[in-house]
CSV table of C-alpha atoms and ligand atoms in Angstrom, one decimal:
chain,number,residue,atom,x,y,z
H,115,UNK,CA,14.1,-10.7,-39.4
H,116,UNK,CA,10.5,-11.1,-37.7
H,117,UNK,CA,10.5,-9.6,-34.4
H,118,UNK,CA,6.9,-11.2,-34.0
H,119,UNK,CA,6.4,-13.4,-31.4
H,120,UNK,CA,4.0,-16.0,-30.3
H,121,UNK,CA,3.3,-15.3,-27.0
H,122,UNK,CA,0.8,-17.6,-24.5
H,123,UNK,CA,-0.2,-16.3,-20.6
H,124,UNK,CA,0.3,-19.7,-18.9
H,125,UNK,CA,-2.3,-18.6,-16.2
H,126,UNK,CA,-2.5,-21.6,-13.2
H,127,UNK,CA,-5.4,-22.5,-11.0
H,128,UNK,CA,-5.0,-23.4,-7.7
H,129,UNK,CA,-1.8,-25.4,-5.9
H,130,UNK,CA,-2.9,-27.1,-2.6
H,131,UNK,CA,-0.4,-27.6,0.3
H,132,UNK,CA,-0.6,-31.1,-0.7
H,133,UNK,CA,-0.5,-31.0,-4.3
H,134,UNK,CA,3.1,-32.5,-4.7
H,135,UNK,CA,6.2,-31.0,-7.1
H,136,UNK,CA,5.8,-33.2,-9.8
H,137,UNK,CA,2.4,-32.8,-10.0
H,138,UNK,CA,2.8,-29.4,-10.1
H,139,UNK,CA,5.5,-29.5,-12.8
H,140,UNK,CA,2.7,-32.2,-14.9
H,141,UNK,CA,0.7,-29.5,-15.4
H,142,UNK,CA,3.1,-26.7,-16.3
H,143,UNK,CA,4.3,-29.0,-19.0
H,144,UNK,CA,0.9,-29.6,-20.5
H,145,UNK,CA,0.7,-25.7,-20.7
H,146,UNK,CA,3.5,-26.0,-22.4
H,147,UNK,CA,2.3,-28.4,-25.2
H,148,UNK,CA,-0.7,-26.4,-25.2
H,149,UNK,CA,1.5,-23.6,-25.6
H,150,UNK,CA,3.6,-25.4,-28.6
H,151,UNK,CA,0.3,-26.8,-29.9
H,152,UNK,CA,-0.6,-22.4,-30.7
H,153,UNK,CA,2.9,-22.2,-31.7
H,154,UNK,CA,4.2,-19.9,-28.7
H,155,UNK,CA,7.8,-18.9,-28.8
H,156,UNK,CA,7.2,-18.6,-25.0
H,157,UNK,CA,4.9,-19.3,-22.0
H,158,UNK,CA,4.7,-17.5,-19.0
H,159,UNK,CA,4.0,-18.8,-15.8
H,160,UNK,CA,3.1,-16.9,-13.1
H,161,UNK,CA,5.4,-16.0,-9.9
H,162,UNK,CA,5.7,-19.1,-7.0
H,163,UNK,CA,4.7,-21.5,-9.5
H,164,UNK,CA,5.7,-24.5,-8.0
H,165,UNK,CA,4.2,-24.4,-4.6
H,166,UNK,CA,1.0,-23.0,-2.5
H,167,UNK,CA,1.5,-19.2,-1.9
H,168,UNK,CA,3.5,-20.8,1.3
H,169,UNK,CA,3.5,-16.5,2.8
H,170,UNK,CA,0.1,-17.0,4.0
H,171,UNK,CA,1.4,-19.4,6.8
H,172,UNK,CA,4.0,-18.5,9.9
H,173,UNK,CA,6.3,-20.9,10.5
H,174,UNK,CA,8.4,-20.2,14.1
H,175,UNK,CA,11.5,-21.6,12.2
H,176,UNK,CA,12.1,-20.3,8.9
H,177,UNK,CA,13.8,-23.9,8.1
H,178,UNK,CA,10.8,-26.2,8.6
H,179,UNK,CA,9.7,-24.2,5.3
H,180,UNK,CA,12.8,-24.9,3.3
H,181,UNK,CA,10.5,-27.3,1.2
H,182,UNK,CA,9.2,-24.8,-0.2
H,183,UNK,CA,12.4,-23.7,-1.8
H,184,UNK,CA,14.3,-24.8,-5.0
H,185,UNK,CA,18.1,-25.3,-4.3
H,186,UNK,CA,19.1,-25.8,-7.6
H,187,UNK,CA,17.6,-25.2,-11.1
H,188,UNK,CA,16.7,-27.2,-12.7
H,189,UNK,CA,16.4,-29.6,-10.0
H,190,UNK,CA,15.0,-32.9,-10.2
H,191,UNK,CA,11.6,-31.9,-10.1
H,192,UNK,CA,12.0,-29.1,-12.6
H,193,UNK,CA,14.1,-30.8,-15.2
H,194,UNK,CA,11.2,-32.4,-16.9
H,195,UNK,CA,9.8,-28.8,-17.9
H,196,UNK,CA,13.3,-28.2,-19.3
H,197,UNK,CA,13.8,-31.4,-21.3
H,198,UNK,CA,10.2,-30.0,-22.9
H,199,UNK,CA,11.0,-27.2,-23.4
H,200,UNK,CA,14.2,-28.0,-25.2
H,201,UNK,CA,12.1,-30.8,-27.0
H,202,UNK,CA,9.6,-28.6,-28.0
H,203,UNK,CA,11.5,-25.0,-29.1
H,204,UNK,CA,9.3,-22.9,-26.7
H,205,UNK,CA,10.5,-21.1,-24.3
H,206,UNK,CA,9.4,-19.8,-20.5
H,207,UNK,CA,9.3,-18.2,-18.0
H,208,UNK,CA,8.8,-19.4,-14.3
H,209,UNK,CA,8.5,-18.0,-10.9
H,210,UNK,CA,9.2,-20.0,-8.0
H,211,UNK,CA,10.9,-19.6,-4.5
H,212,UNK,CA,15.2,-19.7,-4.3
H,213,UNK,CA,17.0,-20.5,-1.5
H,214,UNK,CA,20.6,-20.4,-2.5
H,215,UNK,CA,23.8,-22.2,-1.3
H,216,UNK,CA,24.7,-19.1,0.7
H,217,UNK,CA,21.2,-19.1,2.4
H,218,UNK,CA,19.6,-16.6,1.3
H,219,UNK,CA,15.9,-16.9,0.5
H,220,UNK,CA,14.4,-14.7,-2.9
H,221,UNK,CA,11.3,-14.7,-4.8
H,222,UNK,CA,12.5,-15.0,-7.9
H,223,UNK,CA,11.9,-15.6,-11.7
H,224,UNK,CA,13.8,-17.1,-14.9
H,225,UNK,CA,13.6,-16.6,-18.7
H,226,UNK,CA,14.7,-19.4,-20.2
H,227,UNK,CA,15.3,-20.0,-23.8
H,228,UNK,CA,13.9,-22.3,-26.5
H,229,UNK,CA,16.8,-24.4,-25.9
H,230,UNK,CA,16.2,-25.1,-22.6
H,231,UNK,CA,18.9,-22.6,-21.4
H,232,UNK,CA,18.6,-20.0,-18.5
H,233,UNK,CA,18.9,-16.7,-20.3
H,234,UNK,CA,18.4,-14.4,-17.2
H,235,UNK,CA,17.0,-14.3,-13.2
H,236,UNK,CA,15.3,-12.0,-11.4
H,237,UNK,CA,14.6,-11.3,-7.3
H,238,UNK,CA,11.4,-9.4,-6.4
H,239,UNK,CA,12.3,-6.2,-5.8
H,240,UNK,CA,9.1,-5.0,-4.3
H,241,UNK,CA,8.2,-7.2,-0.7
H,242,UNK,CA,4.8,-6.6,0.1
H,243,UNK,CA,2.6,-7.7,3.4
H,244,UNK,CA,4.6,-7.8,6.6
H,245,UNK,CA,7.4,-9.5,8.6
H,246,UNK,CA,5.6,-10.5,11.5
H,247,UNK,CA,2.8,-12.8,12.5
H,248,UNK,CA,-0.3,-10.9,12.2
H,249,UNK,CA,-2.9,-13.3,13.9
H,250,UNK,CA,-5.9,-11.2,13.4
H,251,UNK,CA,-5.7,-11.3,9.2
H,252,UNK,CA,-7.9,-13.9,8.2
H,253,UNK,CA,-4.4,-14.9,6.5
H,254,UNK,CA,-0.9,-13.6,6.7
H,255,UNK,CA,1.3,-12.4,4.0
H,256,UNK,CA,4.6,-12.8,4.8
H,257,UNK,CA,6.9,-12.5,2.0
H,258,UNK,CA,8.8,-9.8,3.8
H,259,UNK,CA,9.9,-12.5,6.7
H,260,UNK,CA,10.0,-15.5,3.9
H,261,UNK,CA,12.1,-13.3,1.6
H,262,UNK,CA,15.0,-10.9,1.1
H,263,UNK,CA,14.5,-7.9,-1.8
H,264,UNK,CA,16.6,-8.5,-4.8
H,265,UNK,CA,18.5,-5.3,-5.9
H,266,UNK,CA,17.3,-4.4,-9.1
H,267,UNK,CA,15.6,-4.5,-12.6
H,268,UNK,CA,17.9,-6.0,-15.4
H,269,UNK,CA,16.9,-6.5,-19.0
H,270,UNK,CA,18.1,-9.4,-21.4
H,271,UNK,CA,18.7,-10.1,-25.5
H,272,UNK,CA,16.3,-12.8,-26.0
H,273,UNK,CA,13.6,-14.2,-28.3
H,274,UNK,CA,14.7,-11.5,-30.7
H,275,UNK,CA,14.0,-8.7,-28.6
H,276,UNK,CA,14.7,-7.4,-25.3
H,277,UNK,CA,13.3,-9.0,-22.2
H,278,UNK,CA,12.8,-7.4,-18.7
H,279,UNK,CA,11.0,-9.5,-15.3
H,280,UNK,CA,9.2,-8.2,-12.5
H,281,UNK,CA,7.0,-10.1,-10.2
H,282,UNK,CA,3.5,-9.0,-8.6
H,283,UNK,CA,3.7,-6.1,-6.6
H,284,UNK,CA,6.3,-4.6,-8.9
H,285,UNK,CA,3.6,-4.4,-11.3
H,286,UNK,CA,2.1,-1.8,-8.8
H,287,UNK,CA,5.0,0.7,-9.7
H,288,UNK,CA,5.7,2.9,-12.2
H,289,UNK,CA,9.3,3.1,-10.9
H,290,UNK,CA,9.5,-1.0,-12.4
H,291,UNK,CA,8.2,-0.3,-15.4
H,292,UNK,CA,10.3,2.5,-16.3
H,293,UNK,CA,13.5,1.2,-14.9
H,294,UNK,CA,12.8,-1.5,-17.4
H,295,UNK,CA,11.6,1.0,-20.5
H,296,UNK,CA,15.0,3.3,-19.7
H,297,UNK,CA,17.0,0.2,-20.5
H,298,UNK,CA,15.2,-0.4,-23.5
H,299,UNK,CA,12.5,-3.1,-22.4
H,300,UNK,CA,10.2,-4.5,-25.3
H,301,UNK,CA,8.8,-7.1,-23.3
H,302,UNK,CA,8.1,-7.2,-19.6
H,303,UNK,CA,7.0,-10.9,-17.9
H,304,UNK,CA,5.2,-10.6,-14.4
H,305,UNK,CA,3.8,-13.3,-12.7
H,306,UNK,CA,1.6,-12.9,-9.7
H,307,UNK,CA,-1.0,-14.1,-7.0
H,308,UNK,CA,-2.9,-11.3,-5.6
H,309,UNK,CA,-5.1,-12.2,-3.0
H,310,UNK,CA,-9.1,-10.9,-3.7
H,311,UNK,CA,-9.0,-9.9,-0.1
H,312,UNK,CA,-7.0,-7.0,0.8
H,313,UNK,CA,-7.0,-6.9,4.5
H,314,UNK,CA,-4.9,-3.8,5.3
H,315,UNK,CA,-8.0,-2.1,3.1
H,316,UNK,CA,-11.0,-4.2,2.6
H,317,UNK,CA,-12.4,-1.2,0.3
H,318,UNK,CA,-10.0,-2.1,-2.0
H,319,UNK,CA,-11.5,-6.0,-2.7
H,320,UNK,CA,-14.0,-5.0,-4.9
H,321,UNK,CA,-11.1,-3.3,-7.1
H,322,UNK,CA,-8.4,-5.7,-7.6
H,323,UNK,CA,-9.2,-6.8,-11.0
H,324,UNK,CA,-9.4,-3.1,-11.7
H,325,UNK,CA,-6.5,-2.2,-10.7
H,326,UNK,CA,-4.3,-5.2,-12.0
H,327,UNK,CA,-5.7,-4.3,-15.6
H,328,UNK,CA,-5.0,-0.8,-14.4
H,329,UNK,CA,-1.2,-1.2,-13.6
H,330,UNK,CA,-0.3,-3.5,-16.6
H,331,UNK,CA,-2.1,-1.2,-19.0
H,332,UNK,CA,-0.5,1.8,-17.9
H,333,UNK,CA,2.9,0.8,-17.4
H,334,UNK,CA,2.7,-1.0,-20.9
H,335,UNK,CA,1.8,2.5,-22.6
H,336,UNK,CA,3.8,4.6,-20.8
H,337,UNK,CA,7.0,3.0,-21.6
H,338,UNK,CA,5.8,1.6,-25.2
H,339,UNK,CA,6.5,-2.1,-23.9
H,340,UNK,CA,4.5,-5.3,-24.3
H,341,UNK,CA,3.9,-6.5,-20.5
H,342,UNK,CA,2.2,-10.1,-19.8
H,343,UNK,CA,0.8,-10.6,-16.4
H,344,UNK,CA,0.3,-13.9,-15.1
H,345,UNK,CA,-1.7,-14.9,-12.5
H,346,UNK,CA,-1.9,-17.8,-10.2
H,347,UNK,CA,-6.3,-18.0,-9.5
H,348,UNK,CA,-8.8,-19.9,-7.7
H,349,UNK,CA,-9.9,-20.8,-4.4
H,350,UNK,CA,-6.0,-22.1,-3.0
H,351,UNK,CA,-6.2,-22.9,0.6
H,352,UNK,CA,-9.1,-21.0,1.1
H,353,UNK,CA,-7.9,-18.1,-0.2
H,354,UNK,CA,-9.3,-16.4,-3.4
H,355,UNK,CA,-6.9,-15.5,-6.0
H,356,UNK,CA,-7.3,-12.9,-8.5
H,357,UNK,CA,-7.5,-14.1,-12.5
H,358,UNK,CA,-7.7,-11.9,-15.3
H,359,UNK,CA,-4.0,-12.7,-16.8
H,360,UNK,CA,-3.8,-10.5,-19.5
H,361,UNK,CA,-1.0,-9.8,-22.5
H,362,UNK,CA,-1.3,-6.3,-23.3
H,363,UNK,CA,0.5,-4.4,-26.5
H,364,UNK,CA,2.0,-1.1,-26.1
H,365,UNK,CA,-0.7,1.0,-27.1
H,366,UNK,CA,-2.4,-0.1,-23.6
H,367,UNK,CA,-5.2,-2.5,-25.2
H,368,UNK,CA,-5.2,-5.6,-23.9
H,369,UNK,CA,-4.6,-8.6,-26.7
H,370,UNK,CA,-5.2,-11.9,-24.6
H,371,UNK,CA,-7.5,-12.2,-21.9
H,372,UNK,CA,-7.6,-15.2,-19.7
H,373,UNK,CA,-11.3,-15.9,-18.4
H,374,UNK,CA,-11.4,-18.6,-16.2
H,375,UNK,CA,-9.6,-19.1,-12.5
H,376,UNK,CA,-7.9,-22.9,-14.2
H,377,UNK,CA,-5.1,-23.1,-15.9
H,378,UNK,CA,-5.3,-21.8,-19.1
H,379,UNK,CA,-3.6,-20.2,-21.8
H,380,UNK,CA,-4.1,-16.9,-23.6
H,381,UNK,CA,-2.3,-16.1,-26.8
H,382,UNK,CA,-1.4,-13.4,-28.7
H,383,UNK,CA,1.0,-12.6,-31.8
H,384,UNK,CA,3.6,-10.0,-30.4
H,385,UNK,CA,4.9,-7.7,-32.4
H,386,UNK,CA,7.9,-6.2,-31.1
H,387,UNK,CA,8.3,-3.7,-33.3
H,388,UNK,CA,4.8,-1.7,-32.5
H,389,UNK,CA,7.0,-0.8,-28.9
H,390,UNK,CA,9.3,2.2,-31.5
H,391,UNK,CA,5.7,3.5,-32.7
H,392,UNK,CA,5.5,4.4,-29.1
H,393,UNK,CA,9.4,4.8,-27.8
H,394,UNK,CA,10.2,6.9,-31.0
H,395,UNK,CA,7.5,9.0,-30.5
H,396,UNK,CA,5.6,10.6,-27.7
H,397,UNK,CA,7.7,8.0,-25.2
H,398,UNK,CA,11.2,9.4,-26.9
H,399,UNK,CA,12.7,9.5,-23.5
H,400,UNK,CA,15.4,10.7,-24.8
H,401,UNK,CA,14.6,13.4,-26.2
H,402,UNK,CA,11.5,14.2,-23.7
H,403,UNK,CA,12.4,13.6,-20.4
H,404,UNK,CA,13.8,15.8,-17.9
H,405,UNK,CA,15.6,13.7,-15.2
H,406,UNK,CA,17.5,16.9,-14.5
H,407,UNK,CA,14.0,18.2,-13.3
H,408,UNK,CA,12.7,15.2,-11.2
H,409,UNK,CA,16.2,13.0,-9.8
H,410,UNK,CA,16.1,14.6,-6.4
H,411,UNK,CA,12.6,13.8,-6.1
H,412,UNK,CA,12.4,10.4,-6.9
H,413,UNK,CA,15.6,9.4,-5.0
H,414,UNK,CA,13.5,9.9,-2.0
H,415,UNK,CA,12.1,6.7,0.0
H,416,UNK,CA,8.5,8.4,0.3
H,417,UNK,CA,6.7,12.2,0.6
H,418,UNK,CA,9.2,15.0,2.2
H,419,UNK,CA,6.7,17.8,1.9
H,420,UNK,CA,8.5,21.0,1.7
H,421,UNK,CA,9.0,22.7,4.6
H,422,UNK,CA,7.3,26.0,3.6
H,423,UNK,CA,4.5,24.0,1.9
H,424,UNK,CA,4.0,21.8,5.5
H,425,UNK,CA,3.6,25.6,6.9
H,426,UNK,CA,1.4,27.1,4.6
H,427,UNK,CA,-0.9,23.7,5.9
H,428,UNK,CA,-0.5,24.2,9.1
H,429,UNK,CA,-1.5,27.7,8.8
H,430,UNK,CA,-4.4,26.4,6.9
H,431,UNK,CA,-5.5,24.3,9.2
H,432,UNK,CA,-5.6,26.7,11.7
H,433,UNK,CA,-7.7,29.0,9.9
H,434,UNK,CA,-9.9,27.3,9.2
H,435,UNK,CA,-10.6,25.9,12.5
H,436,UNK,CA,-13.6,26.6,14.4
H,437,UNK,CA,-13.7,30.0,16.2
H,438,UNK,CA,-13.6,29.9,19.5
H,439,UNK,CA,-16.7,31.2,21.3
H,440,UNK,CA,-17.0,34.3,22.8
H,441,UNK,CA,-16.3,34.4,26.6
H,442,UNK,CA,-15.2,30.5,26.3
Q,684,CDV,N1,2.2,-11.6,-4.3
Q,684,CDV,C1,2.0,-10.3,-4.2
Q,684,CDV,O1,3.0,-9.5,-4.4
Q,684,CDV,N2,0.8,-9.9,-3.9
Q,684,CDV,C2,0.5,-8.5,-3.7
Q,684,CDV,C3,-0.7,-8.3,-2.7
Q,684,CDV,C4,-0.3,-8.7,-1.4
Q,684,CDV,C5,-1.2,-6.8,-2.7
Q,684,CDV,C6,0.1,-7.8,-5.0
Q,684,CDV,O2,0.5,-6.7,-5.3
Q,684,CDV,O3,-0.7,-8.3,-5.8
């Protein structure tokens, strides 16, 4: 059986605050034609999909944004992309915001199937920004007051292969990707809208496209796994998103660029089968890594630098310190 895939990066422009649902799911579903026009087996959209990155606002009730949220999926609004799916034999993949019946609040993504069917769901892991208003940012990002962590990486039999999610700043870490590559991953779908202006680290602006190409095409190599990053781009709300969606192979090269900040699709043929020219070889993880060496390590939260290693710095430090002055 071919286990090559037609692939299309539904990259999206902008969503204003009052750019309404439907509207929203208008355009994904004209992706998706365009997507079943290039005869994709599956588009990617990227993560919040549905709505204006909502984090960059505080609201003193976390109910008066519960808008923002789906309850159900599909919901009304949603279902159209569904029927069209169904109708058309592609598949996607969509993040948006999930408020469930318990009330808790995730950022969270679905694969679903050519036949419209919801194959698998994933919860950000990784909540960047901060869960406080931070009135001197030019604008917040709150995801960690908008959003509880999901608890893990999961991977699913799908489109012939096997299919893992993360979203945004999971791309950031290697732990995501190779979570995902120990459990077999072929193909990893990340959505994302990464503001151009960092302001923790305004150094870092000039870098972002850098270092998104950076993380996807080193996490794709070094676990021998297709990834396709999606972005969400453009001016939204006066904020600049970053572009650059990208579906890169397993070798690291990068087969499908977007290069606009609209909505646009990139496609490329993937070939699930070029992942074992890397897994089977210098990625055998079985047969190359040492977990036995590096668990207690990377169990930890962040750097514990050994004790006699912290003293042999301080002692450094010390010597090397000015000498006092004679008589001071
Ligand atoms: N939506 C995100 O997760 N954005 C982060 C920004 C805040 C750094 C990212 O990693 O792109």
């Amino acid at each position: 059986m071919s286990r090559v895939l037609t692939v299309g990066a539904a990259q999206m422009g902008p969503i204003q605050l009052a750019d309404a649902r439907p509207e929203v799911v208008e355009r994904l579903v004209a992706l998706l034609r365009s997507g079943a026009a290039a005869g994709c087996d599956l588009v990617v959209f990227p993560e919040l999909a549905l709505t204006t990155f909502f984090p960059r606002w505080w609201v003193d009730d976390l109910a008066d944004a519960d808008h923002f949220y789906e309850t159900e999926m599909p919901g009304p609004d949603t279902r159209p992309l569904f029927d069209e799916a169904r109708r058309l034999g592609v598949g996607f993949h969509l993040g948006y915001a999930e408020l469930t019946s318990a009330g808790h609040r995730y950022n969270t993504a679905i694969l679903v199937e050519r036949d419209g069917s919801i194959v698998g769901r994933y919860r950000k892991v990784h909540l960047p920004g901060h869960s406080e208003h931070e009135p001197w940012r030019a604008f917040q990002h709150l995801e960690r007051y908008y959003f509880e962590a999901g608890d893990g990486f999961a991977v699913h039999g799908a489109f012939g292969g096997v299919v893992g999610m993360a979203i945004c700043n999971d791309r950031r870490w290697p732990e995501t990707y190779r979570v995902l590559g120990l459990q077999g991953c072929e193909l990893a779908l990340i959505g994302y809208n990464t503001p151009i202006h960092y302001a923790p680290d305004p150094a870092q602006d000039r870098l972002q496209g850098f270092h998104n190409h950076l993380v996807l095409q080193s996490g794709a190599y070094q676990n021998g796994m297709w990834v396709v990053g999606v972005a969400k781009a453009g001016e939204e709300e006066g904020c600049a998103l970053l572009g650059e969606s990208a579906i890169v192979a397993p070798s690291g090269e990068i087969a499908a660029l977007c290069t606009t900040d609209g909505d646009e699709l990139a496609v490329a043929e993937v070939d699930l089968d070029l992942c074992a020219g890397y897994t089977g070889t210098l990625f055998d993880f079985h047969r190359y890594r040492r977990p036995e060496v590096y668990g207690r390590i990377t169990a930890q939260r962040g750097p514990e630098v050994p004790a006699g290693v912290r003293a042999a710095l301080d002692d450094n430090v010390e010597s090397t310190a000015e000498p006092e002055e004679e008589g001071s």
